[in-house]
Amino acid sequence: MKITISSILKKQIIALTGFLLSGFVAAHLLGNTMMFFGPEAFNGYAKKLMSLGPILYFMEAGLVLFFLIHVGFTLALVVENRKARPVAYKMAPSTKKRSIATRIMPYTGIFIFAFTIYHLLDFKFNNHFGMVAGKVQEGLYGRVYEAFTDPLHSVLYILAILAVSFHLTHAIQSMFQTFGLSSTKSHPLLTKISVTIGVIIAILFSSLPIFVMVKEKIAQKPKVTY
């Protein structure tokens, strides 16, 4: 028996899973801010998460499931739209007035997918120690610190965060529009709120590698004695 899912339901599932993934991004950001408070705070946060045991694995499995559903239904919708319209038609002038976040969604999505795999291999499935100010620092703090001392690594991370921010901005707007919670009157306000959230996410996440690079620069600066 073949189960057919309508385009509207696909869009709702994409919007809902995207919104849930946005919640994870916010929670992940709160945890990452522990970097500003030093190795004890950051490593303590990481250990507290690991102490959850099966609960953590259940949460991670749910996150992976939401991610795969989001990507899978997005691809299915793209294929469905192309089959329905194999030859692109000329867009009316009014339809071109889409936000930048909306227009680059396919590209940010692909970049985020690739970076997520790289990010997991780099931090979660890697040795948790690194060089901090010339000394070996055990724990996830050391690994993250050492990674961000590499300018290329930091730039790649910041670009990924910008992609996430654009994607998140669209996800919030799409969530309300898809479920009919956005109107002509409320749309401008919703747009401002979503853009503001995206900018805050971008600034706070990007501040982490910048913080490490500045701190490392200060640590390497020779002390002047008189």
PDB file of C-alpha atoms in Angstrom, residues 18 25 44 54 68 73 84 89 115 120 126 136 166 187 191-192 196 207 224:
ATOM      1  CA  GLY A  18      12.895  23.304  10.842  1.00  0.00           C
ATOM      2  CA  VAL A  25      20.445  25.809  17.693  1.00  0.00           C
ATOM      3  CA  GLY A  44      31.672  20.863  33.298  1.00  0.00           C
ATOM      4  CA  PRO A  54      20.383   7.176  27.777  1.00  0.00           C
ATOM      5  CA  LEU A  68      16.763  13.597   8.218  1.00  0.00           C
ATOM      6  CA  PHE A  73      10.938  16.059   2.726  1.00  0.00           C
ATOM      7  CA  ALA A  84       5.240  19.364 -12.090  1.00  0.00           C
ATOM      8  CA  TYR A  89       8.535  29.802 -16.526  1.00  0.00           C
ATOM      9  CA  PHE A 115      29.332  21.330   7.723  1.00  0.00           C
ATOM     10  CA  LEU A 120      30.559  16.174  14.356  1.00  0.00           C
ATOM     11  CA  ASN A 126      37.502  13.327  17.996  1.00  0.00           C
ATOM     12  CA  VAL A 136      47.897  20.595  26.663  1.00  0.00           C
ATOM     13  CA  PHE A 166      19.905  32.835   7.126  1.00  0.00           C
ATOM     14  CA  HIS A 187       4.242  39.746   8.260  1.00  0.00           C
ATOM     15  CA  THR A 191      10.126  39.465   9.407  1.00  0.00           C
ATOM     16  CA  LYS A 192      11.827  41.945  11.757  1.00  0.00           C
ATOM     17  CA  THR A 196      16.745  40.012  14.650  1.00  0.00           C
ATOM     18  CA  SER A 207      32.041  35.616  18.809  1.00  0.00           C
ATOM     19  CA  VAL A 224      57.594  43.420  28.404  1.00  0.00           C
TER      20      VAL A 224
END
